[in-house]
Short mmCIF file of C-alpha atoms in Angstrom, two decimals:
data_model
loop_
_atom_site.label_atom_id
_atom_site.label_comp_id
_atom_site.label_asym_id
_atom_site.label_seq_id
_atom_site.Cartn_x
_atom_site.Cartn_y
_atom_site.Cartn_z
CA UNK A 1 -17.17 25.89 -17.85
CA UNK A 2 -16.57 25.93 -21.72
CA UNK A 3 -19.22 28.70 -22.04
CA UNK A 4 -18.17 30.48 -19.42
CA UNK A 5 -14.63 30.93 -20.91
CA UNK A 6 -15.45 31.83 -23.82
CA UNK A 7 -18.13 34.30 -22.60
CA UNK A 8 -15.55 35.92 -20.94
CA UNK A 9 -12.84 35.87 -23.74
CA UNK A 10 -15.72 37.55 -26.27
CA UNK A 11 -16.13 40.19 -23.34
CA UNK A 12 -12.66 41.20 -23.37
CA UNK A 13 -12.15 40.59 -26.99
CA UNK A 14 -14.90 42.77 -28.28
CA UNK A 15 -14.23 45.71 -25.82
CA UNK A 16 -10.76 45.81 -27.24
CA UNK A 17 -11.94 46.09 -30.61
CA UNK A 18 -14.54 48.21 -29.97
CA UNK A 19 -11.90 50.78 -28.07
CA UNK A 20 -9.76 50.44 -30.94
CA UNK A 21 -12.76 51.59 -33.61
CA UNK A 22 -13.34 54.14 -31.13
CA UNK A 23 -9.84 55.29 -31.05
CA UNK A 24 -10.11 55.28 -34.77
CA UNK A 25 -12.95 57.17 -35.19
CA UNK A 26 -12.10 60.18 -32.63
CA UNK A 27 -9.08 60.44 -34.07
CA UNK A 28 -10.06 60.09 -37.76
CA UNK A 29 -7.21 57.28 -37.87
CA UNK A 30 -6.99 55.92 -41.83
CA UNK A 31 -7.85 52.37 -42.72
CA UNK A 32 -3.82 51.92 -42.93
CA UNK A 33 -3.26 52.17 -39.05
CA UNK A 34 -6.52 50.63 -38.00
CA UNK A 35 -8.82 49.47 -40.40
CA UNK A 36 -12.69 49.68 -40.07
CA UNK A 37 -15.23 46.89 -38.97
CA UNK A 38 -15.68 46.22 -42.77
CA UNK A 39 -12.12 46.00 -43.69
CA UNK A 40 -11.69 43.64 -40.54
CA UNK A 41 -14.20 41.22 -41.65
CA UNK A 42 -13.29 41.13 -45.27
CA UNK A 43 -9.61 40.06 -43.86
CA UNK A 44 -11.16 37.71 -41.47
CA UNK A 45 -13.13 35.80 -44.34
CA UNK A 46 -9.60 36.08 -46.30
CA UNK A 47 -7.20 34.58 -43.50
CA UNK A 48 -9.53 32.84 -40.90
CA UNK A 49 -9.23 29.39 -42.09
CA UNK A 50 -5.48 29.73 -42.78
CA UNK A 51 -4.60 31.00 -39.31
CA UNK A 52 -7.29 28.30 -37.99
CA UNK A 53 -4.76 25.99 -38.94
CA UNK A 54 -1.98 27.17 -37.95
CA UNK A 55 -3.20 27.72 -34.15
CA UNK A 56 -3.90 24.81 -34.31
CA UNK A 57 -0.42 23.43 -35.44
CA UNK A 58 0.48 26.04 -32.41
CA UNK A 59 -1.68 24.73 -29.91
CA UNK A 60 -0.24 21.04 -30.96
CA UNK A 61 2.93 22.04 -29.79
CA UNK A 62 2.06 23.90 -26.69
CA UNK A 63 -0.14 20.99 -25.40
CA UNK A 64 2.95 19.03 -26.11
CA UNK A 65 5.03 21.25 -24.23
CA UNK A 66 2.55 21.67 -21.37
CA UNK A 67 2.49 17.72 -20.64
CA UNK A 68 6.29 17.54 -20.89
CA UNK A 69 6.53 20.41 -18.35
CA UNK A 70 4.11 19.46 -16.15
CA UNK A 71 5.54 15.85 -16.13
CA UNK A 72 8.67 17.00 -15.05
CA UNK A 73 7.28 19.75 -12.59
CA UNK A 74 5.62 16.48 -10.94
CA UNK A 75 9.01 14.67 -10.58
CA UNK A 76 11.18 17.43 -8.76
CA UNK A 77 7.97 18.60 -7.30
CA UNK A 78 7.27 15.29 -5.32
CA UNK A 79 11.48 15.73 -4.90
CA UNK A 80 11.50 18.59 -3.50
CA UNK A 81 8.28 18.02 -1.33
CA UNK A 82 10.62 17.17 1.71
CA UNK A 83 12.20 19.04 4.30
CA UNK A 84 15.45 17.05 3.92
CA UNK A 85 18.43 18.80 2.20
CA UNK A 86 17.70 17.79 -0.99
CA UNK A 87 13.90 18.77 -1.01
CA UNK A 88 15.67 22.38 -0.04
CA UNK A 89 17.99 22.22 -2.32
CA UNK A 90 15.07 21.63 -5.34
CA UNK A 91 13.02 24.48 -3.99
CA UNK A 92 15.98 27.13 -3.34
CA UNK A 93 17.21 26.22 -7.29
CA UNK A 94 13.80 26.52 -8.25
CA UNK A 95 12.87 30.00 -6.68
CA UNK A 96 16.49 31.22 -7.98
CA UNK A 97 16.00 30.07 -11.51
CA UNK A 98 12.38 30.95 -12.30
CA UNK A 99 13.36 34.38 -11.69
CA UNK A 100 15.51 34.45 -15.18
CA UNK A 101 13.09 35.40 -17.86
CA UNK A 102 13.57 31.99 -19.55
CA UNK A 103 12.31 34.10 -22.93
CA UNK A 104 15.87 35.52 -23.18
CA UNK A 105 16.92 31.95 -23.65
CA UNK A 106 15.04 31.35 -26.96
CA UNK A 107 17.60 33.22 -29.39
CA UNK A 108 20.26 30.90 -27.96
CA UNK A 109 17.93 27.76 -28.78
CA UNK A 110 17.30 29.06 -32.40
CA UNK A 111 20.78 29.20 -32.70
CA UNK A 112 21.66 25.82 -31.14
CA UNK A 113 18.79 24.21 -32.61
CA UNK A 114 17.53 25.98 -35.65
CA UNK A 115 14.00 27.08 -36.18
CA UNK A 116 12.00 23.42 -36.00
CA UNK A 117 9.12 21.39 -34.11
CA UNK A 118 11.95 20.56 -31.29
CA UNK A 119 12.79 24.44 -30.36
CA UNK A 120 9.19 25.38 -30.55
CA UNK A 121 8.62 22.62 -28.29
CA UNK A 122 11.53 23.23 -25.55
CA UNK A 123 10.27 27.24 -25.61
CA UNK A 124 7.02 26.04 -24.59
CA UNK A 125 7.75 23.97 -22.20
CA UNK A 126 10.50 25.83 -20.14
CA UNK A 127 8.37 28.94 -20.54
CA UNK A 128 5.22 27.24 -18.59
CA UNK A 129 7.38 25.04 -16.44
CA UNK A 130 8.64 27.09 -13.54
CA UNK A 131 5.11 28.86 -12.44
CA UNK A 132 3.94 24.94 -13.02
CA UNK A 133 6.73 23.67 -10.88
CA UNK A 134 6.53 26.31 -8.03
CA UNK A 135 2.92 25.56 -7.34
CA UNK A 136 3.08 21.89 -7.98
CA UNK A 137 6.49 22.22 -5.20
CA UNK A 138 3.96 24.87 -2.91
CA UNK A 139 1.10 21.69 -3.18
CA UNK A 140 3.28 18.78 -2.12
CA UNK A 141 5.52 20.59 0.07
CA UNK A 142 2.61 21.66 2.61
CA UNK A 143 1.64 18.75 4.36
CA UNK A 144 -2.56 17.48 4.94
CA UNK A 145 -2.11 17.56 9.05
CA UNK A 146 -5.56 16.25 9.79
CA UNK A 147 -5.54 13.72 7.67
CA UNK A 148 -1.74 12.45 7.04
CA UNK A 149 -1.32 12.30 11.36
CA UNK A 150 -2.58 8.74 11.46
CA UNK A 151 -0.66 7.47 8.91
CA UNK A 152 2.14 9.04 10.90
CA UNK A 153 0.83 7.75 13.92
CA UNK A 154 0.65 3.90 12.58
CA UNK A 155 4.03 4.11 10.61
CA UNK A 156 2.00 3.49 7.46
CA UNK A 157 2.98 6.76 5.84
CA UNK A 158 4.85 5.62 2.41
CA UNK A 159 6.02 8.13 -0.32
CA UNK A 160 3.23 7.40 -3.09
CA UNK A 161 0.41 7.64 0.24
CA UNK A 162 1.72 11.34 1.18
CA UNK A 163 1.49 12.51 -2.64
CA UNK A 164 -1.80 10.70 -3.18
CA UNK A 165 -3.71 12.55 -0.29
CA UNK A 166 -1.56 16.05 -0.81
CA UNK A 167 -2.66 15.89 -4.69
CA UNK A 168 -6.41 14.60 -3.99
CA UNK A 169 -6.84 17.15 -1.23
CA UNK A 170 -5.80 19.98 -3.71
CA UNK A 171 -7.11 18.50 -6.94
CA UNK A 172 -8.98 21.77 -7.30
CA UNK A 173 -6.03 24.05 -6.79
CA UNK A 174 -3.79 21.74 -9.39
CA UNK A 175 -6.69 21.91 -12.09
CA UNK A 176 -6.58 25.24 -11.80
CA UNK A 177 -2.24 25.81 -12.30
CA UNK A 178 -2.88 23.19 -14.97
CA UNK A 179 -5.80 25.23 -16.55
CA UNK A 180 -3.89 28.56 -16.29
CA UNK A 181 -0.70 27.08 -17.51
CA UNK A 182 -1.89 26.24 -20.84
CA UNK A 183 -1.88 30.09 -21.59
CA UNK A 184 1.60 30.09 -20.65
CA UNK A 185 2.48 27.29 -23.09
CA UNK A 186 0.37 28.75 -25.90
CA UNK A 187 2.24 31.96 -25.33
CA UNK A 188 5.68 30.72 -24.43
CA UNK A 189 5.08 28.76 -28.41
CA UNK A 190 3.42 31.92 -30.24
CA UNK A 191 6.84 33.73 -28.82
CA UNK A 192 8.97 30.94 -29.73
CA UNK A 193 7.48 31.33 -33.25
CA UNK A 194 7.54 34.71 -33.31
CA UNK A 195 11.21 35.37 -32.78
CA UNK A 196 11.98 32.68 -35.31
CA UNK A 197 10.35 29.69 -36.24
CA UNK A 198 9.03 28.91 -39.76
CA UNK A 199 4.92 27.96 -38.58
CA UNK A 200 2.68 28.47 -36.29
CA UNK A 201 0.44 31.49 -35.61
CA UNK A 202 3.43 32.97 -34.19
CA UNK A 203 4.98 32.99 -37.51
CA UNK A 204 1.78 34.37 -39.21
CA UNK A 205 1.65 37.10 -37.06
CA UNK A 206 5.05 38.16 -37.92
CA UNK A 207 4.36 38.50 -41.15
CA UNK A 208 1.51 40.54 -40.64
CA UNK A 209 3.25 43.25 -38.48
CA UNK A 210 6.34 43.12 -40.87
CA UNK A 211 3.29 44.22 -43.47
CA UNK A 212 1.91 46.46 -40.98
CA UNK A 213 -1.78 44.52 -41.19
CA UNK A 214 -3.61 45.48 -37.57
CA UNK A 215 -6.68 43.35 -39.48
CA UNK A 216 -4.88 39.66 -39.68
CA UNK A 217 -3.64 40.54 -36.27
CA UNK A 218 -6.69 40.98 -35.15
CA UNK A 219 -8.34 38.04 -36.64
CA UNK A 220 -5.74 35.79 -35.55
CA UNK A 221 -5.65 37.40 -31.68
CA UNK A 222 -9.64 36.04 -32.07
CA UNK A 223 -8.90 32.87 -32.87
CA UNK A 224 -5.95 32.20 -30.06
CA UNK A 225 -8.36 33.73 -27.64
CA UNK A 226 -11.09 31.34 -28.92
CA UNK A 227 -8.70 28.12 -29.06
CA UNK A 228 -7.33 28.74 -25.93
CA UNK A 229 -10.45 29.22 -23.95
CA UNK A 230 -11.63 25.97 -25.38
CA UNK A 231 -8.58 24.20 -24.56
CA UNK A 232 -8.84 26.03 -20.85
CA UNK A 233 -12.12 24.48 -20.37
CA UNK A 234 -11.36 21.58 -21.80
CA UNK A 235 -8.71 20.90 -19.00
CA UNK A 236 -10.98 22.08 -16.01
CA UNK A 237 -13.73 19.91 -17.01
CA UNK A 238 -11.29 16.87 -17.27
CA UNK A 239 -9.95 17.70 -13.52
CA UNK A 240 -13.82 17.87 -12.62
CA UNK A 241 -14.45 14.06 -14.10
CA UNK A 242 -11.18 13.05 -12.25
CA UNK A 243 -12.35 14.28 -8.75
CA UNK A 244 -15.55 12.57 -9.68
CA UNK A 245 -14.01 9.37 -10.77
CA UNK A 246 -11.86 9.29 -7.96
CA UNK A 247 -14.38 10.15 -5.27
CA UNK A 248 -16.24 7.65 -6.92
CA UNK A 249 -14.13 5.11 -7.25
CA UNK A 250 -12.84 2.00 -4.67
CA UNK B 1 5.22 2.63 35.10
CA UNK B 2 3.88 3.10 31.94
CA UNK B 3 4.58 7.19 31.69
CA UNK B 4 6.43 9.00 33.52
CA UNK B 5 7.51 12.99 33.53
CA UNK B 6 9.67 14.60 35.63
CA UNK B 7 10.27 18.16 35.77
CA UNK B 8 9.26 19.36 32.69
CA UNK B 9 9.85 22.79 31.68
CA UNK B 10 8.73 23.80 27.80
CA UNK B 11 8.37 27.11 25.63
CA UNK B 12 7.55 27.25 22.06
CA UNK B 13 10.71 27.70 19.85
CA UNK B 14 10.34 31.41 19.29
CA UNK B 15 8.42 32.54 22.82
CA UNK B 16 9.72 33.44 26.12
CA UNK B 17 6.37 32.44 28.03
CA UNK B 18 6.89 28.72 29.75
CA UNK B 19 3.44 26.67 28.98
CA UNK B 20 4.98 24.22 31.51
CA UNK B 21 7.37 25.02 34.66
CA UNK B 22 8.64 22.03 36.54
CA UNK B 23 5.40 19.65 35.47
CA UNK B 24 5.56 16.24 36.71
CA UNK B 25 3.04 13.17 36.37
CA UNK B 26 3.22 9.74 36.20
CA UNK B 27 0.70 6.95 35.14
CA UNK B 28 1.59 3.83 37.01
CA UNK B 29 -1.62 1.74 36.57
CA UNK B 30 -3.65 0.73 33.20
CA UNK B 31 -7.12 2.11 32.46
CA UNK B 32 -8.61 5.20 31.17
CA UNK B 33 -7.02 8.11 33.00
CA UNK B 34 -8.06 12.14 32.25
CA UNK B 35 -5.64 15.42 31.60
CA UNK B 36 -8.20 18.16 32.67
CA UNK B 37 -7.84 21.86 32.50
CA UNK B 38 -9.07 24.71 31.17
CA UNK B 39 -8.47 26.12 27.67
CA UNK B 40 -5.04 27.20 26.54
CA UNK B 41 -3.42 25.91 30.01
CA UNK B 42 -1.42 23.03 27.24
CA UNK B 43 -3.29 19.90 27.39
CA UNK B 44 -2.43 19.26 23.60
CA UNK B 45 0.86 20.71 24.19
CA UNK B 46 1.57 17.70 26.93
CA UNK B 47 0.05 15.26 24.51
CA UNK B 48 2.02 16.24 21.93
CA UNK B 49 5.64 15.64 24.29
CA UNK B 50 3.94 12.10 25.20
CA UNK B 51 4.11 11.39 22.32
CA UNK B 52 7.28 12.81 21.05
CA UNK B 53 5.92 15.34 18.67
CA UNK B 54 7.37 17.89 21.05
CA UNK B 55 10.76 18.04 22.97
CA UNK B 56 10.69 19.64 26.54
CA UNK B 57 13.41 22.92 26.79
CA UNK B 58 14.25 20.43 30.27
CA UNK B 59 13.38 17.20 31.93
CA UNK B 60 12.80 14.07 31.02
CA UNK B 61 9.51 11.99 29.83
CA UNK B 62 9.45 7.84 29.78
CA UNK B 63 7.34 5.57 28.42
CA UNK B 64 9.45 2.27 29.99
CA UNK B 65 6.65 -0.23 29.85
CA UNK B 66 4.77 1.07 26.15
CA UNK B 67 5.99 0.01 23.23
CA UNK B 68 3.18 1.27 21.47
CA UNK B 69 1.91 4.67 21.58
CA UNK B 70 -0.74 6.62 19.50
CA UNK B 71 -2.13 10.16 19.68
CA UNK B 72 -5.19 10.93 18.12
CA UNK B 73 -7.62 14.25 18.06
CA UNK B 74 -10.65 15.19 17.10
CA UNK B 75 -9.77 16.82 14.30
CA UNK B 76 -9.02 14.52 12.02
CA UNK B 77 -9.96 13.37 8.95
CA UNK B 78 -10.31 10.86 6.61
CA UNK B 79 -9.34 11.20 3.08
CA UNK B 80 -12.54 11.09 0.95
CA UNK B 81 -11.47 8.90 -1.75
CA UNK B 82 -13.08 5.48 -0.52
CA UNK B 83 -15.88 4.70 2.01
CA UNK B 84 -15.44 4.47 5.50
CA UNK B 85 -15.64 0.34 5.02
CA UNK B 86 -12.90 -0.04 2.62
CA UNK B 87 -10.64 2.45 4.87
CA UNK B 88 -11.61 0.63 7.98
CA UNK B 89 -10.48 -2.95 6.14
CA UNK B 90 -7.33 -1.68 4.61
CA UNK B 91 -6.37 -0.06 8.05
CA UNK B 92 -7.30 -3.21 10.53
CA UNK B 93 -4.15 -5.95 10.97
CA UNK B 94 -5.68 -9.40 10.11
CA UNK B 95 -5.99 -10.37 13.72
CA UNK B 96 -8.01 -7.43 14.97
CA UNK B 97 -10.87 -8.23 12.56
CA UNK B 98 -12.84 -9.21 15.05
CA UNK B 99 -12.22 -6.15 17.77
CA UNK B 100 -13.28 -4.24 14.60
CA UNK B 101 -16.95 -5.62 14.49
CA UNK B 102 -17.25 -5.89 17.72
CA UNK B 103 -16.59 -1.47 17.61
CA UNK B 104 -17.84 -0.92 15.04
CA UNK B 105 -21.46 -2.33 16.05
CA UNK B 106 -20.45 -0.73 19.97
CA UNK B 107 -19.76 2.64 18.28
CA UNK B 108 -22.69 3.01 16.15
CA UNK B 109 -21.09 2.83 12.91
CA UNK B 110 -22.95 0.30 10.61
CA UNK B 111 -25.20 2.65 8.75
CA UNK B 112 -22.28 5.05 7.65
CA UNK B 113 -20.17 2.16 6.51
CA UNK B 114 -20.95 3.05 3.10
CA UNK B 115 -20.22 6.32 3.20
CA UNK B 116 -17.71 8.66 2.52
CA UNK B 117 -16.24 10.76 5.79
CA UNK B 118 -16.83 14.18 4.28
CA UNK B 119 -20.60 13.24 4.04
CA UNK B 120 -20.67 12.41 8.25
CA UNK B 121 -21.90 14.30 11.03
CA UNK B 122 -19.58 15.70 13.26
CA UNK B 123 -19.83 13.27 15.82
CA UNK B 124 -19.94 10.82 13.41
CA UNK B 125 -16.21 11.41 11.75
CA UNK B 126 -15.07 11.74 15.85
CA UNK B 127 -16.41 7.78 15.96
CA UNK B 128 -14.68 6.85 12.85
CA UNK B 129 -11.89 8.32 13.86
CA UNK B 130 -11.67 7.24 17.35
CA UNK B 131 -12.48 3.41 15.99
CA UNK B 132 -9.62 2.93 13.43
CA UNK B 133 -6.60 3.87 16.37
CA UNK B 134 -8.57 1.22 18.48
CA UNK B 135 -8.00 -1.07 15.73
CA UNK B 136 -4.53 -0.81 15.96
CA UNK B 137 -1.96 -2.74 18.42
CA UNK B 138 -1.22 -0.22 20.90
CA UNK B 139 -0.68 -0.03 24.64
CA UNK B 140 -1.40 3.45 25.19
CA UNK B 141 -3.79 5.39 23.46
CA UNK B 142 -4.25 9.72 24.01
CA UNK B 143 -7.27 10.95 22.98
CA UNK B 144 -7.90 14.64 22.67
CA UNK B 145 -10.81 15.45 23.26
CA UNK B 146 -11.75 12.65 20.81
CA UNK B 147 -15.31 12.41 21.42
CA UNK B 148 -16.14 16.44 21.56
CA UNK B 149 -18.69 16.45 19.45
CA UNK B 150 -20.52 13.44 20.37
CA UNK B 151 -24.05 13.26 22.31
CA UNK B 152 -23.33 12.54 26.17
CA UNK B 153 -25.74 9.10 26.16
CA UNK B 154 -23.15 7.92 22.75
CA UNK B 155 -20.17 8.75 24.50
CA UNK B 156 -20.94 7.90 28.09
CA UNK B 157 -21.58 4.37 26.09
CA UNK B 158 -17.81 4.35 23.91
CA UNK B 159 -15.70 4.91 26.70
CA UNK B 160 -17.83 1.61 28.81
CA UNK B 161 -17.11 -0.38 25.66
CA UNK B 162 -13.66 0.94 25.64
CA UNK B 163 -13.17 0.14 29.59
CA UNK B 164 -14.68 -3.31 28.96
CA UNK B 165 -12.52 -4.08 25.49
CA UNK B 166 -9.21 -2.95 26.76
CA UNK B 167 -8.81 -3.46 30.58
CA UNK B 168 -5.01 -3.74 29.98
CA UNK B 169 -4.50 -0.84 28.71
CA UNK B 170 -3.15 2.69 28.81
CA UNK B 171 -5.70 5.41 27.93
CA UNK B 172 -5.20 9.36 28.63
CA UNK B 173 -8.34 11.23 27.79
CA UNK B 174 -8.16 14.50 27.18
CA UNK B 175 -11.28 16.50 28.15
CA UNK B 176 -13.27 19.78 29.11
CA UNK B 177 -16.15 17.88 30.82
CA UNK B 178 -15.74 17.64 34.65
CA UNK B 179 -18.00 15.20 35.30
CA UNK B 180 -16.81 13.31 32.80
CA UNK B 181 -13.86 12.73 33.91
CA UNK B 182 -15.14 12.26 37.48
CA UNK B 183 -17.39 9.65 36.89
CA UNK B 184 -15.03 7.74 33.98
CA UNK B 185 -11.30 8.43 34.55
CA UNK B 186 -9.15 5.97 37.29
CA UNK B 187 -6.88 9.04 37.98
CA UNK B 188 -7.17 12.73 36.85
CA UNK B 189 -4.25 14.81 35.99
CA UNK B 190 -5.34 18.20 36.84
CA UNK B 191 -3.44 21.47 34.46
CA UNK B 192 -2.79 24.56 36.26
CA UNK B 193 -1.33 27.54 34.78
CA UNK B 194 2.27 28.40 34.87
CA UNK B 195 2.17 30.43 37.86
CA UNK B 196 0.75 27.36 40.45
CA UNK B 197 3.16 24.74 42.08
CA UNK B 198 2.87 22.17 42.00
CA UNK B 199 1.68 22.72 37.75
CA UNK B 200 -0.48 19.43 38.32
CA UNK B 201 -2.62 17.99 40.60
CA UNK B 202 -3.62 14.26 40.80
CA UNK B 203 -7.32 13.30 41.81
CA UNK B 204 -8.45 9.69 42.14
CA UNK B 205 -11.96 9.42 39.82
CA UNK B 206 -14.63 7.03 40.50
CA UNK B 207 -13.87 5.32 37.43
CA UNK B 208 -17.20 4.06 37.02
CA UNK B 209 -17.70 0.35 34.64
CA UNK B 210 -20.40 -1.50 33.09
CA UNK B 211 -22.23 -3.23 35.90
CA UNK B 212 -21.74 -0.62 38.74
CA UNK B 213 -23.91 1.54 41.02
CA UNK B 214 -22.38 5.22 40.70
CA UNK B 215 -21.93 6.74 44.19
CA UNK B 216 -23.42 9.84 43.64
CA UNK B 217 -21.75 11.34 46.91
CA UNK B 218 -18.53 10.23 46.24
CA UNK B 219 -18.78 11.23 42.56
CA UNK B 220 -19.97 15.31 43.66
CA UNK B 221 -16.57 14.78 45.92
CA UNK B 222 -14.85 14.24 43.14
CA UNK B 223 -15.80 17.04 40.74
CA UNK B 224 -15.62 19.12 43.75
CA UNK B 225 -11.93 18.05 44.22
CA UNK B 226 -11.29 18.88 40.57
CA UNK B 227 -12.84 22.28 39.91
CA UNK B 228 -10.90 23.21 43.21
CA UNK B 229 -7.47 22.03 42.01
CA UNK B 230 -7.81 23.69 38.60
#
């Protein structure tokens, strides 16, 4: 799974660049607008480590920002499951408010709450939270027929039951939201920093355009590509241990 | 009386065509009794207003005598998160431990026990499945098609054990197999289509037990009877 990812990140990575040089090249573009394969790796070998770090400061905060999210997308999610008022009430607000690009927001929040850990944070984690919460809502609103009818049947249906078999049943489909949400929260972060924080890669990357340096962006596009492939992976192959576990288990 | 409809008319919420026009039946006596017909005529449909997962568009169904009811289908499944034992145990009330050996052994079961119900044969799961609603306290049981995908020598077997375990109860099997029905079933409730009055047509089985000599002249009468009312 790991391999895989990043198999398929290095695919699409390299074809970019190697459309860009082409670009270049056809063109007869100077090193200025896009530099050449030797000016790229000289800046590489200049700002790897640095931006290494501070992805990783970014990722921090959008892993933070992804559990927070996805905690709360669990709690109105198993809320909303029902087909009682309130369950419809959670789903119509949902579907209305995911619809406002929760980006335009993040001004506002710099304002509010300056340019810190805590805005980066709240970015993140409204900016993956909706898709999270819409499929986690689509999961435990549709109900397991086959299997949920005898607990129906013999009035042993509880809450926690209905939520255990809905999640267990569609452990693959929730590994997967999960997985593809962590993209979200790395990007809601990297635009949370880019607009105005004062770290991250976000940040980094600011500085580069304001200086008009395709080569750091590059370099640093590699590395959140890399990261977040990893950290993709990472996630699937912990939802594949917990269907083992659980299969296993009892 | 144990069930009893009376005139039931019902559509699907969002259809004009009536599955049932003035249907009536009534199951007086306990024992296994059959709802025969072919595909599509609303055997599951009629199960599912037993049992009050439906509401007729008119008419009225009782259950005066049940207090208990259960549906189950062949469909269904059993979460795959623990073995079949350990659902079996947490499913069976204290005082049925014993009816659960005793079908368990009677159903075949002991060599799956340990495993999980995605890893079961088809007729298998339908045994599993079947098993944990006899478990439960209940005095009328509908099974739909429950046993479809079972051998005939296993099933002709489950529903003697079930005639011998529970002789004071209410069964309504739910089946394709005419003789079946013919040879099992106390009464058969025959489906007809929408356009025949009366919609259902009652047929006395042989309802054949452990023990007996099956009159084979009688029983040809009797599937006879059947394919000609349906």
């Amino acid at each position: 799974m790991l391999l895989r990812r990043m198999y398929q990140f290095g695919l699409i990575y390299f074809s970019g660049i190697a459309f860009l040089f082409l670009v270049k090249y056809s063109l007869g573009l100077s090193d200025y607008v896009i530099p050449g394969p030797g000016a790229t790796w000289q800046i590489a070998g200049q700002v790897a480590l640095r931006y290494a770090r501070d992805v990783s400061n970014t990722l921090a905060v959008a892993v933070v920002g992804q559990f927070v999210s996805l905690f709360f997308a669990f709690i109105v999610g198993i809320c909303g499951r029902q087909a009682t008022w309130f369950g419809s009430l959670i789903k119509v607000a949902a579907y209305n408010v995911q619809a406002y690009p929760i980006v335009a927001i993040a001004p506002i929040l710099f304002i509010l709450l300056g340019d810190g850990f805590f805005t980066r944070l709240l970015i993140a984690a409204m900016i993956c939270y909706f898709p999270l919460l819409l499929s986690i809502l689509g999961i435990m609103s549709e109900p397991v027929i086959d299997i949920e009818h005898f607990y129906r049947q013999t009035q042993r249906m509880r809450w926690q039951l209905e939520v255990k078999i809905r999640a267990f049943e569609n452990l693959h489909k929730l590994t997967t939201v999960i997985s593809g949400s962590a993209t979200l929260a790395m990007a809601g972060t990297i635009v949370a920093e880019f607009i105005a924080a004062n770290a991250g890669i976000g940040y980094s990357i600011r500085i580069a355009l304001y200086q008009s340096d395709l080569g750091k962006i590059l370099v640093a596009l590699f590395i959140i590509g890399i990261t977040v492939s990893l950290y993709q992976g990472l996630l699937e192959r912990i939802g594949y241990v917990i269907k083992a576990i659980w299969g296993r288990s009892q | 009386m144990a069930l009893s409809c009376k005139h039931i008319n019902f559509y699907y919420p969002g259809t004009d065509s009536l599955i049932f026009k003035d249907l009536s039946l009534d199951i007086v006596n306990p024992g296994l009794h059959a709802i025969f017909g072919p595909s599509g005529v609303g055997k599951t449909s009629l199960a599912r207003l037993i049992c009050k997962e439906l509401t007729p568009s008119k008419g009225l169904i009782r259950t005066p005598d049940i207090n208990a009811l259960l549906y189950a289908y062949n469909m269904e499944r059993l979460p795959d998160w623990s073995s079949i034992d350990r659902h079996l145990e947490r499913i069976t009330p204290e005082h049925n431990i014993a009816r659960k050996q005793a079908l368990v052994k009677h159903f075949g079961l002991l060599p799956v026990l340990n495993q999980r119900f995605g890893q079961l044969s088809l007729g298998q799961q339908n045994r599993i499945n079947l098993a944990r609603y006899l478990v439960q306290d209940f005095d009328m049981l509908i099974m739909d098609e429950c046993l479809a995908n079972v051998d005939e020598k296993t099933r002709e077997h489950i529903l003697l054990t079930i005639k011998d375990m529970f002789p004071q109860l209410f069964f309504v099997y739910i089946s394709h197999n005419v003789a079946e029905v013919a040879k099992f079933c106390s009464r058969i409730w025959v489906l007809r289509t929408p356009g025949h009055h009366p919609q259902t047509c009652c047929i006395r089985g042989r309802d054949f037990k452990n023990g007996q000599t099956l009159d084979r002249q009688a029983f040809e009468k009797t599937m006879l009877e059947i394919m000609n009312a349906s």
